[in-house]
PDB file of C-alpha atoms in Angstrom:
ATOM      1  CA  MET A   1     -14.745   9.450  10.062  1.00 52.00           C
ATOM      2  CA  GLN A   2     -17.613   9.979   7.022  1.00 69.00           C
ATOM      3  CA  ILE A   3     -17.306   7.729   4.182  1.00 74.00           C
ATOM      4  CA  ASN A   4     -16.191  10.366   1.824  1.00 72.00           C
ATOM      5  CA  TRP A   5     -13.234  11.004  -0.323  1.00 72.00           C
ATOM      6  CA  GLU A   6     -11.830  13.684   1.907  1.00 74.00           C
ATOM      7  CA  SER A   7     -11.357  11.344   4.646  1.00 75.00           C
ATOM      8  CA  PHE A   8      -9.981   8.619   2.452  1.00 73.00           C
ATOM      9  CA  ALA A   9      -7.617  10.928   1.620  1.00 74.00           C
ATOM     10  CA  THR A  10      -6.736  11.734   4.922  1.00 74.00           C
ATOM     11  CA  TYR A  11      -6.781   7.933   6.287  1.00 72.00           C
ATOM     12  CA  ASN A  12      -4.421   6.535   3.495  1.00 67.00           C
ATOM     13  CA  HIS A  13      -1.243   8.634   3.766  1.00 63.00           C
ATOM     14  CA  ASP A  14       1.624   5.325   3.960  1.00 58.00           C
ATOM     15  CA  ILE A  15       4.173   4.603   2.180  1.00 56.00           C
ATOM     16  CA  ARG A  16       2.135   2.302  -0.778  1.00 59.00           C
ATOM     17  CA  GLY A  17       0.431   6.122  -1.765  1.00 66.00           C
ATOM     18  CA  ILE A  18      -3.021   6.865  -1.786  1.00 72.00           C
ATOM     19  CA  ARG A  19      -3.582   5.691  -5.589  1.00 73.00           C
ATOM     20  CA  PHE A  20      -2.438   1.770  -4.673  1.00 73.00           C
ATOM     21  CA  LYS A  21      -4.647   1.871  -1.933  1.00 76.00           C
ATOM     22  CA  PHE A  22      -7.788   3.352  -3.957  1.00 78.00           C
ATOM     23  CA  GLU A  23      -7.062   0.753  -6.478  1.00 77.00           C
ATOM     24  CA  ASP A  24      -6.807  -1.915  -3.793  1.00 76.00           C
ATOM     25  CA  LEU A  25     -10.569  -0.431  -2.266  1.00 79.00           C
ATOM     26  CA  CYS A  26     -11.810  -1.285  -6.091  1.00 79.00           C
ATOM     27  CA  ARG A  27     -10.298  -4.513  -6.754  1.00 77.00           C
ATOM     28  CA  GLN A  28     -12.445  -5.956  -3.341  1.00 77.00           C
ATOM     29  CA  LEU A  29     -15.265  -4.337  -4.369  1.00 80.00           C
ATOM     30  CA  PHE A  30     -15.179  -5.301  -8.132  1.00 79.00           C
ATOM     31  CA  ALA A  31     -14.801  -8.925  -6.272  1.00 77.00           C
ATOM     32  CA  ASN A  32     -17.313  -8.627  -4.186  1.00 77.00           C
ATOM     33  CA  GLU A  33     -19.803  -7.543  -6.415  1.00 79.00           C
ATOM     34  CA  ASN A  34     -18.978  -9.597  -9.558  1.00 76.00           C
ATOM     35  CA  LEU A  35     -17.851 -12.663  -8.395  1.00 75.00           C
ATOM     36  CA  SER A  36     -19.350 -13.534  -4.772  1.00 72.00           C
ATOM     37  CA  GLY A  37     -21.470 -15.951  -6.794  1.00 75.00           C
ATOM     38  CA  ASN A  38     -19.052 -17.966  -8.400  1.00 73.00           C
ATOM     39  CA  LYS A  39     -18.744 -21.818  -7.090  1.00 72.00           C
ATOM     40  CA  GLN A  40     -14.905 -21.617  -8.253  1.00 66.00           C
ATOM     41  CA  PHE A  41     -12.853 -19.407  -6.523  1.00 56.00           C
ATOM     42  CA  ARG A  42     -10.826 -17.326  -8.925  1.00 60.00           C
ATOM     43  CA  TYR A  43      -7.505 -15.209  -8.258  1.00 59.00           C
ATOM     44  CA  LEU A  44      -8.181 -11.420  -9.422  1.00 64.00           C
ATOM     45  CA  HIS A  45      -4.137 -11.734 -11.743  1.00 62.00           C
ATOM     46  CA  ALA A  46      -2.296  -8.182 -12.316  1.00 61.00           C
ATOM     47  CA  ASN A  47      -1.043  -8.443 -16.093  1.00 57.00           C
ATOM     48  CA  PRO A  48       0.436  -5.426 -17.865  1.00 54.00           C
ATOM     49  CA  ASN A  49      -0.309  -6.779 -21.108  1.00 54.00           C
ATOM     50  CA  ASN A  50      -4.224  -5.902 -20.705  1.00 55.00           C
ATOM     51  CA  HIS A  51      -3.400  -2.341 -21.433  1.00 55.00           C
ATOM     52  CA  GLU A  52      -6.659   0.010 -19.539  1.00 60.00           C
ATOM     53  CA  LEU A  53      -7.430  -3.175 -16.906  1.00 65.00           C
ATOM     54  CA  GLU A  54      -6.291  -3.651 -13.536  1.00 67.00           C
ATOM     55  CA  THR A  55      -6.413  -7.181 -14.176  1.00 72.00           C
ATOM     56  CA  GLU A  56      -6.796 -10.154 -16.661  1.00 72.00           C
ATOM     57  CA  PRO A  57     -10.737 -10.583 -17.619  1.00 75.00           C
ATOM     58  CA  ILE A  58     -12.546 -13.108 -15.343  1.00 75.00           C
ATOM     59  CA  TYR A  59     -15.166 -14.857 -15.918  1.00 78.00           C
ATOM     60  CA  ASP A  60     -18.615 -13.841 -14.171  1.00 79.00           C
ATOM     61  CA  GLU A  61     -20.302 -17.157 -13.317  1.00 80.00           C
ATOM     62  CA  THR A  62     -23.600 -15.845 -12.241  1.00 81.00           C
ATOM     63  CA  ASN A  63     -23.957 -13.782 -15.587  1.00 82.00           C
ATOM     64  CA  LYS A  64     -21.712 -16.051 -17.914  1.00 81.00           C
ATOM     65  CA  ARG A  65     -19.399 -13.212 -19.300  1.00 82.00           C
ATOM     66  CA  TRP A  66     -15.959 -12.628 -18.920  1.00 81.00           C
ATOM     67  CA  ILE A  67     -15.083  -8.961 -17.168  1.00 81.00           C
ATOM     68  CA  GLY A  68     -12.210  -6.710 -15.609  1.00 77.00           C
ATOM     69  CA  PHE A  69     -12.162  -3.064 -14.586  1.00 74.00           C
ATOM     70  CA  GLN A  70     -10.299  -0.241 -14.675  1.00 74.00           C
ATOM     71  CA  ALA A  71      -9.520   2.196 -11.675  1.00 72.00           C
ATOM     72  CA  LYS A  72      -7.905   5.791 -11.350  1.00 69.00           C
ATOM     73  CA  PHE A  73      -7.877   7.829  -8.061  1.00 65.00           C
ATOM     74  CA  PHE A  74      -7.764  11.462  -9.384  1.00 62.00           C
ATOM     75  CA  ASP A  75      -7.212  13.840  -6.279  1.00 59.00           C
ATOM     76  CA  GLN A  76      -8.246  16.826  -8.315  1.00 55.00           C
ATOM     77  CA  ASP A  77     -11.898  18.054  -8.658  1.00 50.00           C
ATOM     78  CA  VAL A  78     -12.791  15.224 -11.646  1.00 44.00           C
ATOM     79  CA  GLN A  79     -16.491  14.293 -11.324  1.00 45.00           C
ATOM     80  CA  LEU A  80     -17.283  10.916 -12.574  1.00 46.00           C
ATOM     81  CA  VAL A  81     -20.121   8.717 -12.539  1.00 43.00           C
ATOM     82  CA  THR A  82     -19.007   6.154 -10.256  1.00 53.00           C
ATOM     83  CA  ASP A  83     -17.964   8.896  -7.731  1.00 55.00           C
ATOM     84  CA  THR A  84     -20.607   8.309  -5.606  1.00 69.00           C
ATOM     85  CA  ALA A  85     -21.684   4.398  -6.375  1.00 72.00           C
ATOM     86  CA  VAL A  86     -18.087   3.633  -4.676  1.00 73.00           C
ATOM     87  CA  LEU A  87     -19.062   5.242  -1.548  1.00 76.00           C
ATOM     88  CA  ASP A  88     -22.922   4.288  -1.424  1.00 77.00           C
ATOM     89  CA  LEU A  89     -21.419   0.518  -1.899  1.00 75.00           C
ATOM     90  CA  ILE A  90     -19.232   0.878   0.899  1.00 73.00           C
ATOM     91  CA  ARG A  91     -21.796   2.371   3.432  1.00 74.00           C
ATOM     92  CA  ASN A  92     -24.516   0.033   2.522  1.00 75.00           C
ATOM     93  CA  LYS A  93     -23.308  -3.323   1.687  1.00 74.00           C
ATOM     94  CA  TYR A  94     -19.302  -3.554   2.432  1.00 69.00           C
ATOM     95  CA  PRO A  95     -18.984  -1.881   6.062  1.00 69.00           C
ATOM     96  CA  TYR A  96     -15.487  -3.773   6.455  1.00 61.00           C
ATOM     97  CA  LEU A  97     -14.493  -1.863   3.858  1.00 67.00           C
ATOM     98  CA  GLY A  98     -15.189   1.723   5.634  1.00 68.00           C
ATOM     99  CA  LEU A  99     -13.290   0.891   8.640  1.00 64.00           C
ATOM    100  CA  TYR A 100     -10.005  -0.422   7.072  1.00 62.00           C
ATOM    101  CA  TYR A 101     -10.325   2.546   4.286  1.00 68.00           C
ATOM    102  CA  PHE A 102     -11.760   5.333   5.765  1.00 68.00           C
ATOM    103  CA  GLY A 103     -11.262   4.718   9.658  1.00 62.00           C
ATOM    104  CA  ASN A 104     -15.097   5.107   9.652  1.00 55.00           C
ATOM    105  CA  HIS A 105     -17.508   4.299  12.439  1.00 50.00           C
ATOM    106  CA  THR A 106     -21.453   5.036  13.067  1.00 49.00           C
ATOM    107  CA  ILE A 107     -21.991   6.144  16.724  1.00 45.00           C
ATOM    108  CA  GLN A 108     -25.053   7.683  16.924  1.00 45.00           C
ATOM    109  CA  GLN A 109     -27.307   8.743  20.272  1.00 43.00           C
ATOM    110  CA  GLU A 110     -28.800   5.170  20.288  1.00 43.00           C
ATOM    111  CA  TRP A 111     -25.234   3.358  20.532  1.00 40.00           C
ATOM    112  CA  PHE A 112     -24.297   5.970  23.409  1.00 44.00           C
ATOM    113  CA  THR A 113     -27.677   4.804  25.242  1.00 42.00           C
ATOM    114  CA  THR A 114     -27.055   1.189  24.844  1.00 41.00           C
ATOM    115  CA  HIS A 115     -23.429   1.127  25.836  1.00 44.00           C
ATOM    116  CA  THR A 116     -23.140   3.436  28.439  1.00 48.00           C
ATOM    117  CA  SER A 117     -23.366   1.428  31.300  1.00 43.00           C
ATOM    118  CA  TYR A 118     -21.094  -0.926  29.915  1.00 42.00           C
ATOM    119  CA  MET A 119     -18.252   1.760  29.070  1.00 46.00           C
ATOM    120  CA  LEU A 120     -18.721   2.773  33.218  1.00 47.00           C
ATOM    121  CA  ASP A 121     -18.151  -0.726  34.313  1.00 45.00           C
ATOM    122  CA  GLU A 122     -15.187  -1.186  31.613  1.00 43.00           C
ATOM    123  CA  LEU A 123     -13.715   2.390  32.923  1.00 46.00           C
ATOM    124  CA  GLY A 124     -14.286   1.364  36.739  1.00 47.00           C
ATOM    125  CA  GLU A 125     -12.223   3.839  38.393  1.00 47.00           C
ATOM    126  CA  ARG A 126     -10.972   5.646  35.535  1.00 47.00           C
ATOM    127  CA  TYR A 127     -14.127   7.176  35.188  1.00 46.00           C
ATOM    128  CA  ASN A 128     -14.155  10.934  36.220  1.00 49.00           C
ATOM    129  CA  ARG A 129     -17.293  12.327  35.685  1.00 45.00           C
ATOM    130  CA  ASP A 130     -15.558  15.854  35.659  1.00 45.00           C
ATOM    131  CA  PHE A 131     -13.894  14.767  31.733  1.00 43.00           C
ATOM    132  CA  ASN A 132     -14.861  13.325  28.603  1.00 37.00           C
ATOM    133  CA  VAL A 133     -13.423  10.644  27.812  1.00 41.00           C
ATOM    134  CA  GLY A 134     -12.594  10.633  23.743  1.00 39.00           C
ATOM    135  CA  THR A 135     -10.165   9.895  20.934  1.00 40.00           C
ATOM    136  CA  VAL A 136      -9.047  10.990  17.975  1.00 37.00           C
ATOM    137  CA  PHE A 137     -10.157   8.779  15.645  1.00 55.00           C
ATOM    138  CA  SER A 138     -13.320   6.685  16.714  1.00 70.00           C
ATOM    139  CA  ASP A 139     -11.944   3.065  15.881  1.00 78.00           C
ATOM    140  CA  GLU A 140      -9.168   4.140  19.246  1.00 79.00           C
ATOM    141  CA  LEU A 141     -12.648   4.534  21.248  1.00 80.00           C
ATOM    142  CA  SER A 142     -14.585   1.015  19.618  1.00 83.00           C
ATOM    143  CA  LEU A 143     -11.223  -0.757  21.090  1.00 84.00           C
ATOM    144  CA  PHE A 144     -11.297   0.794  24.272  1.00 81.00           C
ATOM    145  CA  ILE A 145     -15.106  -0.208  24.942  1.00 81.00           C
ATOM    146  CA  HIS A 146     -14.818  -3.173  22.890  1.00 84.00           C
ATOM    147  CA  ASP A 147     -17.910  -2.894  20.717  1.00 84.00           C
ATOM    148  CA  ARG A 148     -18.644  -4.796  17.645  1.00 85.00           C
ATOM    149  CA  ARG A 149     -16.694  -2.109  15.406  1.00 85.00           C
ATOM    150  CA  ALA A 150     -13.602  -2.960  17.126  1.00 88.00           C
ATOM    151  CA  ALA A 151     -14.256  -6.406  16.316  1.00 91.00           C
ATOM    152  CA  GLU A 152     -14.612  -5.398  13.086  1.00 89.00           C
ATOM    153  CA  TYR A 153     -11.753  -3.330  12.914  1.00 89.00           C
ATOM    154  CA  LEU A 154      -9.688  -5.931  13.628  1.00 93.00           C
ATOM    155  CA  ASN A 155     -11.087  -9.158  11.640  1.00 93.00           C
ATOM    156  CA  ALA A 156     -10.652  -6.363   8.250  1.00 91.00           C
ATOM    157  CA  LYS A 157      -6.845  -6.635   8.963  1.00 92.00           C
ATOM    158  CA  LYS A 158      -7.409 -10.352   7.974  1.00 93.00           C
ATOM    159  CA  THR A 159      -9.553  -9.521   5.153  1.00 92.00           C
ATOM    160  CA  VAL A 160      -7.059  -7.237   3.642  1.00 91.00           C
ATOM    161  CA  LEU A 161      -3.881  -9.370   4.250  1.00 93.00           C
ATOM    162  CA  LEU A 162      -5.717 -12.230   2.514  1.00 93.00           C
ATOM    163  CA  ASP A 163      -6.284 -10.505  -0.623  1.00 91.00           C
ATOM    164  CA  GLU A 164      -2.798  -9.202  -0.826  1.00 91.00           C
ATOM    165  CA  ILE A 165      -1.984 -12.741  -0.533  1.00 93.00           C
ATOM    166  CA  SER A 166      -4.028 -13.549  -3.482  1.00 90.00           C
ATOM    167  CA  GLU A 167      -2.475 -11.100  -5.228  1.00 88.00           C
ATOM    168  CA  LEU A 168       0.810 -12.028  -4.690  1.00 90.00           C
ATOM    169  CA  LEU A 169       0.245 -15.736  -5.653  1.00 89.00           C
ATOM    170  CA  TYR A 170       0.333 -14.665  -9.370  1.00 85.00           C
ATOM    171  CA  ARG A 171       3.189 -12.886  -9.404  1.00 85.00           C
ATOM    172  CA  SER A 172       5.806 -14.599  -6.859  1.00 87.00           C
ATOM    173  CA  SER A 173       7.681 -17.533  -7.142  1.00 89.00           C
ATOM    174  CA  LYS A 174       7.744 -18.091  -3.399  1.00 91.00           C
ATOM    175  CA  ARG A 175       4.158 -19.748  -3.824  1.00 92.00           C
ATOM    176  CA  ASP A 176       5.012 -22.477  -1.357  1.00 94.00           C
ATOM    177  CA  TYR A 177       4.938 -19.636   1.203  1.00 95.00           C
ATOM    178  CA  LEU A 178       2.175 -18.148   0.632  1.00 94.00           C
ATOM    179  CA  ARG A 179      -0.264 -20.666   0.094  1.00 94.00           C
ATOM    180  CA  LYS A 180       0.852 -21.935   3.646  1.00 95.00           C
ATOM    181  CA  LEU A 181       0.652 -18.133   4.662  1.00 95.00           C
ATOM    182  CA  GLU A 182      -2.813 -18.360   3.232  1.00 94.00           C
ATOM    183  CA  GLU A 183      -3.659 -21.356   4.788  1.00 95.00           C
ATOM    184  CA  VAL A 184      -2.716 -19.918   8.283  1.00 95.00           C
ATOM    185  CA  VAL A 185      -4.560 -16.478   8.341  1.00 95.00           C
ATOM    186  CA  SER A 186      -7.722 -17.987   6.811  1.00 94.00           C
ATOM    187  CA  ALA A 187      -7.697 -20.540   9.978  1.00 94.00           C
ATOM    188  CA  LEU A 188      -7.722 -17.866  12.502  1.00 94.00           C
ATOM    189  CA  PRO A 189     -11.234 -17.874  13.784  1.00 92.00           C
ATOM    190  CA  ASP A 190     -12.943 -14.377  13.583  1.00 93.00           C
ATOM    191  CA  VAL A 191     -12.693 -12.087  16.812  1.00 92.00           C
ATOM    192  CA  ASN A 192     -16.065 -10.452  18.425  1.00 91.00           C
ATOM    193  CA  ILE A 193     -16.792  -8.356  21.048  1.00 86.00           C
ATOM    194  CA  GLU A 194     -16.046 -11.246  23.925  1.00 87.00           C
ATOM    195  CA  THR A 195     -12.998 -12.521  22.143  1.00 90.00           C
ATOM    196  CA  LEU A 196     -11.079  -9.547  20.767  1.00 91.00           C
ATOM    197  CA  TYR A 197      -7.760 -10.305  22.902  1.00 90.00           C
ATOM    198  CA  HIS A 198      -7.335 -13.523  20.533  1.00 92.00           C
ATOM    199  CA  SER A 199      -6.267 -11.479  18.138  1.00 94.00           C
ATOM    200  CA  ILE A 200      -2.961 -10.146  20.044  1.00 92.00           C
ATOM    201  CA  GLU A 201      -1.669 -13.653  19.397  1.00 92.00           C
ATOM    202  CA  TRP A 202      -2.571 -13.739  15.452  1.00 94.00           C
ATOM    203  CA  ASN A 203       0.766 -12.246  14.583  1.00 92.00           C
ATOM    204  CA  SER A 204       2.603 -14.633  16.614  1.00 92.00           C
ATOM    205  CA  THR A 205       0.810 -18.003  15.857  1.00 93.00           C
ATOM    206  CA  VAL A 206       1.436 -17.242  11.715  1.00 95.00           C
ATOM    207  CA  ARG A 207       5.015 -16.458  12.042  1.00 94.00           C
ATOM    208  CA  LEU A 208       5.414 -19.874  14.099  1.00 94.00           C
ATOM    209  CA  ALA A 209       2.644 -21.365  11.465  1.00 95.00           C
ATOM    210  CA  VAL A 210       6.004 -20.414   8.620  1.00 94.00           C
ATOM    211  CA  ALA A 211       9.369 -19.781  10.350  1.00 94.00           C
ATOM    212  CA  THR A 212      10.853 -22.227   8.741  1.00 95.00           C
ATOM    213  CA  PHE A 213       9.893 -19.543   5.175  1.00 95.00           C
ATOM    214  CA  LEU A 214      10.804 -16.477   6.877  1.00 94.00           C
ATOM    215  CA  ASP A 215      14.124 -17.942   7.978  1.00 94.00           C
ATOM    216  CA  ASN A 216      14.861 -19.088   4.694  1.00 95.00           C
ATOM    217  CA  PHE A 217      14.040 -15.279   3.567  1.00 94.00           C
ATOM    218  CA  GLY A 218      16.024 -13.838   5.892  1.00 93.00           C
ATOM    219  CA  GLU A 219      19.337 -16.036   4.771  1.00 94.00           C
ATOM    220  CA  GLU A 220      18.328 -15.397   1.213  1.00 94.00           C
ATOM    221  CA  HIS A 221      18.172 -11.539   1.813  1.00 93.00           C
ATOM    222  CA  LYS A 222      22.172 -11.333   3.741  1.00 93.00           C
ATOM    223  CA  LYS A 223      23.555 -13.109   0.286  1.00 94.00           C
ATOM    224  CA  LEU A 224      21.412 -10.789  -1.729  1.00 93.00           C
ATOM    225  CA  GLU A 225      22.434  -7.555  -0.456  1.00 92.00           C
ATOM    226  CA  ALA A 226      26.279  -9.291  -0.154  1.00 93.00           C
ATOM    227  CA  GLU A 227      26.403  -9.494  -3.812  1.00 93.00           C
ATOM    228  CA  ARG A 228      24.226  -5.980  -4.372  1.00 91.00           C
ATOM    229  CA  ASP A 229      27.002  -4.665  -2.664  1.00 91.00           C
ATOM    230  CA  ARG A 230      29.848  -6.209  -4.761  1.00 91.00           C
ATOM    231  CA  GLN A 231      27.716  -5.520  -8.070  1.00 90.00           C
ATOM    232  CA  TYR A 232      27.695  -1.759  -6.611  1.00 89.00           C
ATOM    233  CA  ILE A 233      31.721  -1.641  -6.271  1.00 90.00           C
ATOM    234  CA  LEU A 234      32.256  -3.106  -9.295  1.00 89.00           C
ATOM    235  CA  SER A 235      30.254  -0.640 -11.461  1.00 87.00           C
ATOM    236  CA  CYS A 236      32.219   2.314  -9.733  1.00 87.00           C
ATOM    237  CA  ASP A 237      35.918   0.436 -10.251  1.00 85.00           C
ATOM    238  CA  SER A 238      37.043   3.093 -13.219  1.00 84.00           C
ATOM    239  CA  GLU A 239      39.547   0.238 -14.109  1.00 84.00           C
ATOM    240  CA  LYS A 240      36.885  -1.948 -15.562  1.00 83.00           C
ATOM    241  CA  GLU A 241      35.606  -1.915 -18.989  1.00 88.00           C
ATOM    242  CA  ARG A 242      32.354   0.584 -19.103  1.00 87.00           C
ATOM    243  CA  LYS A 243      30.232  -2.328 -20.329  1.00 89.00           C
ATOM    244  CA  GLU A 244      31.486  -4.281 -17.404  1.00 90.00           C
ATOM    245  CA  ARG A 245      30.744  -1.562 -15.282  1.00 87.00           C
ATOM    246  CA  GLU A 246      27.140  -0.861 -17.179  1.00 89.00           C
ATOM    247  CA  GLU A 247      26.059  -4.749 -16.709  1.00 91.00           C
ATOM    248  CA  ALA A 248      27.424  -4.492 -13.046  1.00 89.00           C
ATOM    249  CA  LEU A 249      25.298  -1.503 -12.644  1.00 90.00           C
ATOM    250  CA  LYS A 250      21.826  -3.046 -14.236  1.00 91.00           C
ATOM    251  CA  GLU A 251      22.663  -6.017 -11.515  1.00 91.00           C
ATOM    252  CA  TYR A 252      22.467  -3.929  -8.795  1.00 90.00           C
ATOM    253  CA  HIS A 253      19.704  -2.817  -9.638  1.00 90.00           C
ATOM    254  CA  LYS A 254      17.767  -6.332 -10.080  1.00 90.00           C
ATOM    255  CA  LEU A 255      19.311  -7.407  -7.115  1.00 91.00           C
ATOM    256  CA  GLY A 256      17.782  -4.188  -5.395  1.00 89.00           C
ATOM    257  CA  SER A 257      14.341  -5.397  -6.669  1.00 89.00           C
ATOM    258  CA  LYS A 258      14.544  -9.053  -5.567  1.00 90.00           C
ATOM    259  CA  ILE A 259      15.373  -7.896  -2.117  1.00 91.00           C
ATOM    260  CA  ARG A 260      12.636  -5.438  -1.834  1.00 91.00           C
ATOM    261  CA  ASP A 261      10.168  -8.597  -3.181  1.00 91.00           C
ATOM    262  CA  ILE A 262      11.590 -10.619  -0.009  1.00 92.00           C
ATOM    263  CA  ASP A 263      11.145  -7.369   2.068  1.00 92.00           C
ATOM    264  CA  ILE A 264       7.710  -7.684   0.763  1.00 92.00           C
ATOM    265  CA  LEU A 265       7.150 -11.253   1.748  1.00 94.00           C
ATOM    266  CA  ILE A 266       8.805 -11.073   5.247  1.00 93.00           C
ATOM    267  CA  ASN A 267       6.675  -8.264   6.223  1.00 92.00           C
ATOM    268  CA  LEU A 268       3.359  -9.656   5.441  1.00 94.00           C
ATOM    269  CA  PRO A 269       2.365 -11.176   8.651  1.00 94.00           C
ATOM    270  CA  ASN A 270       3.120  -7.965  10.182  1.00 92.00           C
ATOM    271  CA  ARG A 271      -0.239  -6.671   8.328  1.00 91.00           C
ATOM    272  CA  ILE A 272      -2.350  -8.640  11.118  1.00 93.00           C
ATOM    273  CA  GLU A 273       0.091  -7.850  14.291  1.00 92.00           C
ATOM    274  CA  ILE A 274      -1.781  -5.589  16.967  1.00 92.00           C
ATOM    275  CA  SER A 275       0.276  -2.428  17.274  1.00 89.00           C
ATOM    276  CA  GLU A 276       1.210  -1.320  20.776  1.00 88.00           C
ATOM    277  CA  ARG A 277      -1.220   1.059  21.071  1.00 86.00           C
ATOM    278  CA  GLU A 278      -3.975  -1.066  19.836  1.00 88.00           C
ATOM    279  CA  LYS A 279      -2.861  -3.587  22.966  1.00 88.00           C
ATOM    280  CA  GLN A 280      -2.865  -1.020  25.292  1.00 85.00           C
ATOM    281  CA  LEU A 281      -6.587   0.293  23.912  1.00 85.00           C
ATOM    282  CA  LEU A 282      -8.051  -2.823  24.202  1.00 86.00           C
ATOM    283  CA  TYR A 283      -6.403  -3.742  27.697  1.00 82.00           C
ATOM    284  CA  GLY A 284      -8.123  -0.276  28.752  1.00 73.00           C
ATOM    285  CA  ASP A 285      -4.526   1.001  29.812  1.00 62.00           C
ATOM    286  CA  ILE A 286      -4.462   4.187  27.896  1.00 58.00           C
ATOM    287  CA  LEU A 287      -7.430   6.835  26.522  1.00 51.00           C
ATOM    288  CA  THR A 288      -7.004  10.412  25.551  1.00 48.00           C
ATOM    289  CA  ILE A 289      -9.324  12.407  27.566  1.00 40.00           C
ATOM    290  CA  LEU A 290     -10.549  16.183  26.980  1.00 40.00           C
ATOM    291  CA  GLN A 291     -11.997  18.000  29.754  1.00 36.00           C
ATOM    292  CA  LEU A 292     -15.400  19.387  29.572  1.00 37.00           C
TER     293      LEU A 292
END
């Protein structure tokens, strides 16, 4: 894929939605461009009281100013001055964001020349001159042949998770868990073309380090679900007074929100999990092939 808004829209159809992904992308660009020179690390804290700003204003030590940013994604034909500026930043300065948000890998003739012998060695008997080996997404090809882009793709999983943890630290009461998770993920060494397989152990390593927290969340989750069910039954009980039923319904929705928050915390380690398909590609077990 190329770094353009069509690729962005295609690559980011998940449960959170494309607008949230765009805001995540802009948040990372804002921090990279304006806060990388700060000696004191500062988190970007989203505050609904700051109208028209995605986060609270934050101090830029280099330029000695307080700054903030606004980000909106338009899926219609709206031309903005920042349209190509965002794409140019990613192309020229932050290729790892291109990997994560656009599925972008630059594969040119020089690349193929450099890697041909390596690819054939990796494929061994699986290589057949009557077939052309390729994948729908070039990141799968990178994982299969173990090139530099594969390492960037995998390491980007950690970067994105750490960004999400940083954001949650300001709006979650489970800060002990988040700080521990941040510590463990930060300590995971980046992989390179020689150590790509090490990424397969990331998820189990992290889960082991925060196992007590996850167990406690599981118990809390069960209790909240039981209480939510009780409140729902109460809200539907026609023998109860209307006010009591309305209060029960409010509590039901409040408990649902707490359950969703815990689900987010429990699933955080999964952000760096290597999927079964990714494992198969790393081990060279599968690759889509097209006949010439």
